[in-house]
GROMACS .gro file of N, CA and C in nm:
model
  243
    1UNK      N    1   1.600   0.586   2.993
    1UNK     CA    2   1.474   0.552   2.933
    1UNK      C    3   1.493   0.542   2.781
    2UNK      N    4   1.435   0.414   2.704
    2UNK     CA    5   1.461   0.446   2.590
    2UNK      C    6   1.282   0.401   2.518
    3UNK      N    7   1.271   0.513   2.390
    3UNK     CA    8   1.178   0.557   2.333
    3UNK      C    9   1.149   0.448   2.245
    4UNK      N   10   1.096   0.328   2.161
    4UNK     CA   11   1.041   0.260   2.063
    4UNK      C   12   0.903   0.256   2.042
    5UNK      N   13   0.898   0.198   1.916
    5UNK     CA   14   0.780   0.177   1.876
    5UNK      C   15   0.769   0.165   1.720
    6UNK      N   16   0.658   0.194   1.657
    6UNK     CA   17   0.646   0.165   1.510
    6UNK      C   18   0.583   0.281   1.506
    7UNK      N   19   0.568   0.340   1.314
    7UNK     CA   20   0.513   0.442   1.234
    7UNK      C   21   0.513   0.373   1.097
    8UNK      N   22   0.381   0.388   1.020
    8UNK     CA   23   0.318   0.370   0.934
    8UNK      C   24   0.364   0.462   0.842
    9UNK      N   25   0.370   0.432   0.685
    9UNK     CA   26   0.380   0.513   0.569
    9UNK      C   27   0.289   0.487   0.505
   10UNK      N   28   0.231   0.542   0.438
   10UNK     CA   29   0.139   0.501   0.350
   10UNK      C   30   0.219   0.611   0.185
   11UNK      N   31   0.196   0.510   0.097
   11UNK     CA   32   0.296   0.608  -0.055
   11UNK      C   33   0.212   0.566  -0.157
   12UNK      N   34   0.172   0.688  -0.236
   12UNK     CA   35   0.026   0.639  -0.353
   12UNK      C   36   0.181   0.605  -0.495
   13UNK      N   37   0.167   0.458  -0.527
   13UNK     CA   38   0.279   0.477  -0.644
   13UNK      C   39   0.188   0.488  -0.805
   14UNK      N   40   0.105   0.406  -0.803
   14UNK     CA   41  -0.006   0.522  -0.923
   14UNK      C   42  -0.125   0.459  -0.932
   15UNK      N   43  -0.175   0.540  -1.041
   15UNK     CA   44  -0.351   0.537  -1.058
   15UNK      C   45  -0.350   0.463  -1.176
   16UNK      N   46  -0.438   0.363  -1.180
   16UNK     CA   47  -0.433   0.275  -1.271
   16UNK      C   48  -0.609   0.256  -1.296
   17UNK      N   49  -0.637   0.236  -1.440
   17UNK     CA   50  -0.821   0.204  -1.487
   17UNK      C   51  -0.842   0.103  -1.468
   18UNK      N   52  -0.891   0.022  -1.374
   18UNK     CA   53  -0.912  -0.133  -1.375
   18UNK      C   54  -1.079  -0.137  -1.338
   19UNK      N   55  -1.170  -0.226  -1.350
   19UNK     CA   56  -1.293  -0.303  -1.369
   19UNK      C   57  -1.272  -0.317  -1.213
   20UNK      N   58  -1.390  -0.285  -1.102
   20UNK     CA   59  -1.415  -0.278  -0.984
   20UNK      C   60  -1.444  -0.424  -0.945
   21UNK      N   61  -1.362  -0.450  -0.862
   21UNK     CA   62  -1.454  -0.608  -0.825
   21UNK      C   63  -1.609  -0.599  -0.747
   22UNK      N   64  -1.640  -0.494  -0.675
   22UNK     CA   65  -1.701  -0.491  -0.608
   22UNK      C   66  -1.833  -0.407  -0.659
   23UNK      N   67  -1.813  -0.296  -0.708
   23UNK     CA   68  -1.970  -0.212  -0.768
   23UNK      C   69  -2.010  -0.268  -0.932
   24UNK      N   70  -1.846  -0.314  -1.005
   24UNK     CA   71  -1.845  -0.343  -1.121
   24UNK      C   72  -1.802  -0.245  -1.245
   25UNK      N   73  -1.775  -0.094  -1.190
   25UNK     CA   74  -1.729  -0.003  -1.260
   25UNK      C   75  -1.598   0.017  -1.285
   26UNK      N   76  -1.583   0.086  -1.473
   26UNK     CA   77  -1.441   0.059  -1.491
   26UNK      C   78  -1.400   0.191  -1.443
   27UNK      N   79  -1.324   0.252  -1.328
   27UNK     CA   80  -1.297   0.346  -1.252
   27UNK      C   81  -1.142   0.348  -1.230
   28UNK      N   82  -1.093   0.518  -1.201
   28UNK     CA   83  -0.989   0.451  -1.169
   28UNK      C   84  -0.907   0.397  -0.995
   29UNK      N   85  -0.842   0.367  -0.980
   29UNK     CA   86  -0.807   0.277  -0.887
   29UNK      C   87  -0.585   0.337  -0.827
   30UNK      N   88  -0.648   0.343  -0.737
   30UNK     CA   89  -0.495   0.430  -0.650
   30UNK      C   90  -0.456   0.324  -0.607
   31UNK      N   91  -0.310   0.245  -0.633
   31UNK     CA   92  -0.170   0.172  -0.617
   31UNK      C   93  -0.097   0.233  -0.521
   32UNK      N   94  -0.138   0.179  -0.337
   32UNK     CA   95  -0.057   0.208  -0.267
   32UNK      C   96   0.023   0.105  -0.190
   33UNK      N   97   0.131   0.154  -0.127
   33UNK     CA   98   0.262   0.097  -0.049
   33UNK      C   99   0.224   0.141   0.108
   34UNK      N  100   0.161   0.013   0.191
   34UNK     CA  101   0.166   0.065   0.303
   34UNK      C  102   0.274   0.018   0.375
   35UNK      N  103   0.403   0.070   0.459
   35UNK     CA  104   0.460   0.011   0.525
   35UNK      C  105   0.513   0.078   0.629
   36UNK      N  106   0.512  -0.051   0.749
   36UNK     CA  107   0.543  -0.020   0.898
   36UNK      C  108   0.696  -0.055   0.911
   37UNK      N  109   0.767   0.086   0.993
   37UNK     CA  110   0.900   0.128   1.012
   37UNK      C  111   0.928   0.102   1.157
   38UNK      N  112   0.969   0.028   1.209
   38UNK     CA  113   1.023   0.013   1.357
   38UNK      C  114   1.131   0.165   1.365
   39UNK      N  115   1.068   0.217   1.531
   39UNK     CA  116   1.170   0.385   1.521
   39UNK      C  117   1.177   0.362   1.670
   40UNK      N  118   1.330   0.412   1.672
   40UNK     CA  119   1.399   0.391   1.828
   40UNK      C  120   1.421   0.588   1.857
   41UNK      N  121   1.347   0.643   1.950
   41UNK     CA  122   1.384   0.785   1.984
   41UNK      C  123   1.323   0.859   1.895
   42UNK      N  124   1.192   0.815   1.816
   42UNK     CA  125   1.104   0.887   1.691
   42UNK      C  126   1.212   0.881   1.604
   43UNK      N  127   1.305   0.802   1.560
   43UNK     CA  128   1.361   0.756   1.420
   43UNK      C  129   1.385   0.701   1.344
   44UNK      N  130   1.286   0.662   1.247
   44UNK     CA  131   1.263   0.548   1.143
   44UNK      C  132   1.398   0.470   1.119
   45UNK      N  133   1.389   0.348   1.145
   45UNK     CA  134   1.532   0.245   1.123
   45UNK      C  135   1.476   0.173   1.030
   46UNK      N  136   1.406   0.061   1.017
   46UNK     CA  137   1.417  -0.026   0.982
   46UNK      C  138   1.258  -0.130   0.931
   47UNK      N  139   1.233  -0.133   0.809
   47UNK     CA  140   1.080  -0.150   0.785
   47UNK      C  141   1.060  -0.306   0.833
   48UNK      N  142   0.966  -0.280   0.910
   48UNK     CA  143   0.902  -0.440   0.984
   48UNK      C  144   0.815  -0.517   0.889
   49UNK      N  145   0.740  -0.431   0.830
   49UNK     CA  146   0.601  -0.524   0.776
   49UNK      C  147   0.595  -0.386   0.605
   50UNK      N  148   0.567  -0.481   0.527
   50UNK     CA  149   0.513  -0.403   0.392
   50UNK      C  150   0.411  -0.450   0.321
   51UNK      N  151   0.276  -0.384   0.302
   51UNK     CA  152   0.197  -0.450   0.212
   51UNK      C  153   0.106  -0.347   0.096
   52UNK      N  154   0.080  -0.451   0.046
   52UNK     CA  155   0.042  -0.331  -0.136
   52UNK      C  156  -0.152  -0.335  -0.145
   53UNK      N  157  -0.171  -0.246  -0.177
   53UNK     CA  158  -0.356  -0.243  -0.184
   53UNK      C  159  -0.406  -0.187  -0.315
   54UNK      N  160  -0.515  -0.189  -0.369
   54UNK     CA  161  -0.548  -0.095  -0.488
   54UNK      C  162  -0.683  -0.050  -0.437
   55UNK      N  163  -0.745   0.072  -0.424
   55UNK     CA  164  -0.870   0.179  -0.358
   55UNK      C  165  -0.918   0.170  -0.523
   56UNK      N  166  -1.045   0.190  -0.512
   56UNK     CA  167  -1.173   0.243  -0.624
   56UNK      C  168  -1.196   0.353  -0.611
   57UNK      N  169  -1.176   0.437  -0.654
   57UNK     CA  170  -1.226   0.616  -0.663
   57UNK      C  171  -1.355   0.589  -0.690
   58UNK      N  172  -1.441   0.548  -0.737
   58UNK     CA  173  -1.576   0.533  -0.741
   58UNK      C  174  -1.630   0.498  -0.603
   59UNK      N  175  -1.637   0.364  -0.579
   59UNK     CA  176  -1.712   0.258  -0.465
   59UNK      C  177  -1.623   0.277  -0.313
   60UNK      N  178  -1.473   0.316  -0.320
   60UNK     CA  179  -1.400   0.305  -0.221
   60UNK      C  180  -1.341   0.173  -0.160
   61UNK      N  181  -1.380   0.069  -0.227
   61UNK     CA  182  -1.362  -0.051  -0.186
   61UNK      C  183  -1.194  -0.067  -0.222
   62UNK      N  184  -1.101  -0.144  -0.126
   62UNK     CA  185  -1.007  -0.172  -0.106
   62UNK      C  186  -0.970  -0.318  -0.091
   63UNK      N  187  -0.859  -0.348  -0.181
   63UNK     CA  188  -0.823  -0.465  -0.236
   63UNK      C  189  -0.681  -0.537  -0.182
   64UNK      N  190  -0.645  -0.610  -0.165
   64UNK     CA  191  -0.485  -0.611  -0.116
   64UNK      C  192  -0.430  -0.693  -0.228
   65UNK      N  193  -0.323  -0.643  -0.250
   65UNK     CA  194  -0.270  -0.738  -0.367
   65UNK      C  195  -0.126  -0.784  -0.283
   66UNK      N  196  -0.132  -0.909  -0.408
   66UNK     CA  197   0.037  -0.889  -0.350
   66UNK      C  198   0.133  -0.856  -0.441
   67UNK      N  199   0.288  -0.839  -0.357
   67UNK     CA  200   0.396  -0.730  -0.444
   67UNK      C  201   0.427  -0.777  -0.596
   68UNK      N  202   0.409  -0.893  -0.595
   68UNK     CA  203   0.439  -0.954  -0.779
   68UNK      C  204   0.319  -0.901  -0.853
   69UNK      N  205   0.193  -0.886  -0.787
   69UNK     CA  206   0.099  -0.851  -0.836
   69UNK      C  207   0.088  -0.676  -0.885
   70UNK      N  208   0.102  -0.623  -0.730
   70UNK     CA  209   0.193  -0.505  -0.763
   70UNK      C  210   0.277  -0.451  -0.859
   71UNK      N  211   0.373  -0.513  -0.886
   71UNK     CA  212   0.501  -0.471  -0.975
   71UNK      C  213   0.437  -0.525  -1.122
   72UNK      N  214   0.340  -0.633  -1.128
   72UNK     CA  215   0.287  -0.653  -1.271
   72UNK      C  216   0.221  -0.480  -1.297
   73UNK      N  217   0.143  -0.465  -1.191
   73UNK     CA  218   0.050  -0.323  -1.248
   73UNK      C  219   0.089  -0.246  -1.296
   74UNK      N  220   0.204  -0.233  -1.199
   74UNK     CA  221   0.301  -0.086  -1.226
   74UNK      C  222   0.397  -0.119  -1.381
   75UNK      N  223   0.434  -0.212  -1.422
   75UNK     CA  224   0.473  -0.257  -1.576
   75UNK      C  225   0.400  -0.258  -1.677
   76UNK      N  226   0.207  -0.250  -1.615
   76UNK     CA  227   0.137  -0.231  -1.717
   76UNK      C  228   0.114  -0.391  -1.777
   77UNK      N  229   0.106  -0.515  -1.701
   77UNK     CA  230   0.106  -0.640  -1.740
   77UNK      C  231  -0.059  -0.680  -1.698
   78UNK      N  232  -0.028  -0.728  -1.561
   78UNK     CA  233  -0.128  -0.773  -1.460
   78UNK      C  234  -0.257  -0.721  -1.408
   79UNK      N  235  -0.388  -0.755  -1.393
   79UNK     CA  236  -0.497  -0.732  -1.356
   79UNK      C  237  -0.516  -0.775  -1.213
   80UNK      N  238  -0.586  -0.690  -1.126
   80UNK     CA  239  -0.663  -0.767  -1.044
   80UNK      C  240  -0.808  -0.777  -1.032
   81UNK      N  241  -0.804  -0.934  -0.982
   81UNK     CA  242  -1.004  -0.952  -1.033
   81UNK      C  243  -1.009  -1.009  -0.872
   0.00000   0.00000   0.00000
C-alpha cells in the first residue's frame, strides 16, 4: 500500500502599511507564502502549486498578488491597488 497526497504551508514573510483596497484604510497588511507540497508516506517531497496573498488587519479582506509583485513588497518598491 502506498500513502500520497498533498499538505499546505502557509509562511507570514512580513507586515507591510499599505492603503486597503477594500474598507480604504491605511492598515497594516500580512505578506503570505501559501504553498502546496506533494508527500509520499506523510513526507513532504516536492512543492506542486505556490501562491502569494496580502490580509488587512483591519477589514480582513484578502488579496492575491503575484510573486514579482511579491518580491517588489518585500524590497520595499511595489504597491498593491
Amino acid at each position: 500500500m502506498i500513502i500520497f497526497g498533498t499538505k499546505g504551508y502557509l509562511q507570514q514573510l512580513a507586515m507591510l502599511t499599505l492603503v486597503c483596497g477594500r474598507c480604504g484604510n491605511p492598515a497594516a497588511h500580512a505578506l503570505r507564502r501559501r504553498t502546496t507540497k506533494f508527500t509520499l508516506f506523510f513526507v513532504p517531497l516536492f512543492p506542486v502549486s505556490t501562491s502569494y496573498a496580502t490580509q488587512c488587519t483591519f477589514c480582513g479582506a484578502e488579496q492575491r498578488v503575484t510573486r514579482e509583485q511579491a518580491d517588489g513588497m518585500l524590497s520595499g518598491g511595489a504597491r498593491v491597488r
